[in-house]
Amino acid sequence: MSLPIYLIGARGCGKTTVGQALARALGYTFVDTDHHLQLEAQRSVARIVADEGWDGFRARESQSLQAVTAPASVIATGGGIVLAEANRRFMRENGQVIWLNAAPDVLAARLAIQPEAEQRPTLTGRPIVEEMHDVLRERAHLYRQAAHHDVDAMQPPERVVEQILQSLSLARAS
Ligand code: ADP
Ligand code: MG
């Protein structure tokens, strides 16, 4: 049985980039919870939050997490997926959970290069670097708690993929 692999971590940590490469390497399907929920809702994340608030968005996110869960899948999750205890438990029970761990300054630098790619509204309108520090201060312990494996996501993407494959094969061997 090829359990799903969940990639967790803050915006910009490489869930999409690394996830697609990892899926290719394993011959798995790549899916993204944000993408799934926007298709279901027929609206952007920004629109959903404007219409239904963050609570509405979070409820849809949990539904999408369960809907996309299937064998032989690499699942990129939204940065806030770990906020709900039920999501953390669901991922741990249903697959292998990988935290793509990167420093806030690195995340901010990546997001600054492609600011338009994320349509998610910022919470405060403050500089992105400050926000990434706050986000990680709040969530790092939740990522750590949810993850089976903690991978250094500041290496080149192909190295990150290799390290994930190594963690998974070690886990299988033990
Ligand atoms: P996420 O899906 O977690 O928000 P992305 O995969 O969209 O992150 O990556 C955000 C940005 O960072 C993209 O411009 C991507 O090319 C870049 N990036 C992702 N992973 C790495 C990496 N390991 N090294 C350097 N740049 C990266
Ligand atoms: Mg992404």
Short mmCIF file of C-alpha atoms and ligand atoms in Angstrom, two decimals:
data_model
loop_
_atom_site.label_atom_id
_atom_site.label_comp_id
_atom_site.label_asym_id
_atom_site.label_seq_id
_atom_site.Cartn_x
_atom_site.Cartn_y
_atom_site.Cartn_z
CA MET A 1 0.00 0.00 0.00
CA SER A 2 1.43 3.36 -1.05
CA LEU A 3 0.31 5.71 1.67
CA PRO A 4 -0.29 9.33 0.70
CA ILE A 5 2.50 11.79 1.45
CA TYR A 6 1.41 15.09 2.97
CA LEU A 7 3.68 18.11 2.56
CA ILE A 8 3.19 20.73 5.25
CA GLY A 9 4.85 24.07 5.89
CA ALA A 10 4.44 27.81 5.51
CA ARG A 11 3.78 29.61 2.24
CA GLY A 12 6.86 29.53 0.05
CA CYS A 13 8.48 26.48 1.63
CA GLY A 14 8.23 24.59 -1.67
CA LYS A 15 5.16 22.37 -1.27
CA THR A 16 4.21 22.86 -4.93
CA THR A 17 7.72 22.86 -6.40
CA VAL A 18 9.05 19.95 -4.34
CA GLY A 19 5.72 18.13 -4.34
CA GLN A 20 5.51 17.98 -8.12
CA ALA A 21 9.10 16.72 -8.38
CA LEU A 22 8.53 14.16 -5.63
CA ALA A 23 5.36 12.91 -7.32
CA ARG A 24 7.26 12.51 -10.59
CA ALA A 25 10.06 10.62 -8.87
CA LEU A 26 7.63 8.20 -7.23
CA GLY A 27 5.11 7.95 -10.07
CA TYR A 28 2.47 9.37 -7.70
CA THR A 29 -0.32 11.85 -8.41
CA PHE A 30 0.23 15.42 -7.23
CA VAL A 31 -2.70 17.25 -5.64
CA ASP A 32 -3.04 20.53 -3.79
CA THR A 33 -5.72 21.17 -1.14
CA ASP A 34 -5.94 24.89 -1.99
CA HIS A 35 -6.42 24.08 -5.64
CA HIS A 36 -9.07 21.48 -4.84
CA LEU A 37 -11.07 23.77 -2.57
CA GLN A 38 -11.01 26.64 -5.07
CA LEU A 39 -12.37 24.32 -7.77
CA GLU A 40 -15.08 23.05 -5.42
CA ALA A 41 -16.07 26.57 -4.38
CA GLN A 42 -15.61 28.02 -7.88
CA ARG A 43 -13.93 30.95 -6.15
CA SER A 44 -10.45 32.12 -5.24
CA VAL A 45 -9.16 31.82 -1.68
CA ALA A 46 -9.41 35.60 -1.32
CA ARG A 47 -13.06 35.49 -2.43
CA ILE A 48 -13.95 32.65 -0.06
CA VAL A 49 -12.37 34.50 2.87
CA ALA A 50 -14.22 37.67 1.91
CA ASP A 51 -17.54 35.80 1.62
CA GLU A 52 -17.29 33.30 4.47
CA GLY A 53 -14.46 34.46 6.70
CA TRP A 54 -11.44 32.42 7.72
CA ASP A 55 -13.67 29.95 9.58
CA GLY A 56 -15.52 29.18 6.37
CA PHE A 57 -12.26 28.78 4.53
CA ARG A 58 -10.86 26.47 7.22
CA ALA A 59 -13.96 24.24 7.08
CA ARG A 60 -13.58 23.92 3.30
CA GLU A 61 -9.89 23.21 3.74
CA SER A 62 -10.56 20.27 6.08
CA GLN A 63 -13.09 18.87 3.63
CA SER A 64 -10.60 19.16 0.78
CA LEU A 65 -7.89 17.48 2.82
CA GLN A 66 -10.12 14.45 3.24
CA ALA A 67 -11.40 14.53 -0.35
CA VAL A 68 -7.94 14.48 -1.96
CA THR A 69 -6.56 11.78 0.32
CA ALA A 70 -5.85 8.69 -1.79
CA PRO A 71 -3.07 6.10 -2.10
CA ALA A 72 -0.03 6.99 -4.19
CA SER A 73 -0.58 10.74 -3.91
CA VAL A 74 1.66 13.61 -2.94
CA ILE A 75 -0.61 16.15 -1.25
CA ALA A 76 0.44 19.78 -0.93
CA THR A 77 -1.50 21.39 1.91
CA GLY A 78 -2.31 25.00 2.77
CA GLY A 79 0.09 26.68 5.21
CA GLY A 80 -2.60 26.83 7.91
CA ILE A 81 -3.78 23.22 7.62
CA VAL A 82 -2.04 22.33 10.90
CA LEU A 83 -4.05 24.86 12.91
CA ALA A 84 -6.85 22.32 13.33
CA GLU A 85 -6.05 19.40 15.58
CA ALA A 86 -8.40 17.23 13.54
CA ASN A 87 -6.35 17.91 10.39
CA ARG A 88 -3.07 17.09 12.14
CA ARG A 89 -4.49 13.82 13.41
CA PHE A 90 -6.08 12.95 10.05
CA MET A 91 -2.80 13.39 8.18
CA ARG A 92 -0.74 11.46 10.72
CA GLU A 93 -3.21 8.57 10.70
CA ASN A 94 -3.64 8.41 6.94
CA GLY A 95 -0.17 8.91 5.54
CA GLN A 96 3.38 10.10 5.94
CA VAL A 97 3.66 13.77 6.90
CA ILE A 98 6.69 15.79 5.79
CA TRP A 99 7.46 19.29 7.11
CA LEU A 100 9.35 21.44 4.62
CA ASN A 101 11.19 23.52 7.15
CA ALA A 102 12.71 26.85 6.09
CA ALA A 103 13.69 30.02 7.96
CA PRO A 104 11.26 32.95 7.82
CA ASP A 105 13.76 35.21 6.01
CA VAL A 106 14.15 32.62 3.27
CA LEU A 107 10.39 32.23 2.90
CA ALA A 108 9.92 35.99 2.74
CA ALA A 109 12.63 36.36 0.09
CA ARG A 110 10.99 33.68 -2.06
CA LEU A 111 7.54 35.23 -1.75
CA ALA A 112 8.89 38.70 -2.51
CA ILE A 113 10.10 37.41 -5.88
CA GLN A 114 6.65 36.18 -6.89
CA PRO A 115 4.17 38.18 -4.81
CA GLU A 116 1.31 37.85 -7.31
CA ALA A 117 1.39 34.06 -7.31
CA GLU A 118 -0.33 33.91 -3.91
CA GLN A 119 -3.75 35.48 -3.85
CA ARG A 120 -4.23 34.79 -0.17
CA PRO A 121 -4.87 38.05 1.66
CA THR A 122 -2.20 38.96 4.18
CA LEU A 123 -3.54 39.16 7.69
CA THR A 124 -2.18 42.59 8.53
CA GLY A 125 -0.74 44.34 5.48
CA ARG A 126 2.65 44.47 7.25
CA PRO A 127 5.94 43.62 5.56
CA ILE A 128 6.05 40.00 4.47
CA VAL A 129 9.24 39.26 6.42
CA GLU A 130 7.61 40.28 9.72
CA GLU A 131 4.57 38.24 8.89
CA MET A 132 6.61 35.12 8.14
CA HIS A 133 8.39 35.47 11.50
CA ASP A 134 5.04 35.71 13.27
CA VAL A 135 3.53 32.83 11.33
CA LEU A 136 6.41 30.51 12.16
CA ARG A 137 6.47 31.61 15.79
CA GLU A 138 2.82 30.59 16.00
CA ARG A 139 2.93 27.46 13.89
CA ALA A 140 6.38 25.85 14.07
CA HIS A 141 5.38 23.68 17.01
CA LEU A 142 2.27 22.54 15.15
CA TYR A 143 4.24 21.62 12.02
CA ARG A 144 6.69 19.73 14.23
CA GLN A 145 3.86 17.98 16.06
CA ALA A 146 2.08 16.94 12.86
CA ALA A 147 5.15 15.79 10.93
CA HIS A 148 6.69 12.34 10.83
CA HIS A 149 9.75 13.86 9.15
CA ASP A 150 11.31 17.32 9.31
CA VAL A 151 13.23 18.17 6.12
CA ASP A 152 15.51 21.14 5.47
CA ALA A 153 13.69 22.98 2.67
CA MET A 154 16.45 25.55 2.15
CA GLN A 155 18.43 23.18 -0.06
CA PRO A 156 17.91 23.05 -3.83
CA PRO A 157 14.58 21.35 -4.68
CA GLU A 158 16.21 18.17 -6.02
CA ARG A 159 18.12 17.77 -2.73
CA VAL A 160 14.90 18.25 -0.79
CA VAL A 161 13.28 15.50 -2.86
CA GLU A 162 16.23 13.18 -2.23
CA GLN A 163 16.06 13.81 1.48
CA ILE A 164 12.34 13.07 1.58
CA LEU A 165 12.87 9.81 -0.31
CA GLN A 166 15.61 8.89 2.12
CA SER A 167 13.46 9.64 5.17
CA LEU A 168 10.62 7.57 3.75
CA SER A 169 12.77 4.56 2.89
CA LEU A 170 14.41 4.65 6.32
CA ALA A 171 10.97 4.78 7.89
CA ARG A 172 9.89 1.77 5.84
CA ALA A 173 12.98 -0.24 6.68
CA SER A 174 12.56 0.24 10.42
P1 ADP B 1 4.48 26.63 -1.59
O1 ADP B 1 3.69 25.78 -2.55
O2 ADP B 1 4.91 25.89 -0.36
O3 ADP B 1 3.85 27.95 -1.26
P2 ADP B 1 6.21 27.00 -3.88
O4 ADP B 1 6.59 25.63 -4.32
O5 ADP B 1 5.14 27.70 -4.62
O6 ADP B 1 5.87 27.00 -2.32
O7 ADP B 1 7.54 27.86 -3.88
C1 ADP B 1 7.52 29.28 -3.64
C2 ADP B 1 8.68 29.92 -4.40
O8 ADP B 1 9.92 29.45 -3.88
C3 ADP B 1 8.68 29.58 -5.89
O9 ADP B 1 9.15 30.71 -6.59
C4 ADP B 1 9.69 28.44 -5.99
O10 ADP B 1 10.32 28.43 -7.24
C5 ADP B 1 10.66 28.78 -4.89
N1 ADP B 1 11.23 27.57 -4.26
C6 ADP B 1 10.55 26.49 -3.78
N2 ADP B 1 11.37 25.58 -3.24
C7 ADP B 1 12.62 26.09 -3.37
C8 ADP B 1 13.93 25.61 -2.99
N3 ADP B 1 14.09 24.42 -2.37
N4 ADP B 1 15.00 26.40 -3.26
C9 ADP B 1 14.82 27.59 -3.88
N5 ADP B 1 13.63 28.10 -4.26
C10 ADP B 1 12.53 27.36 -4.02
MG MG B 2 1.81 25.91 -3.33
#
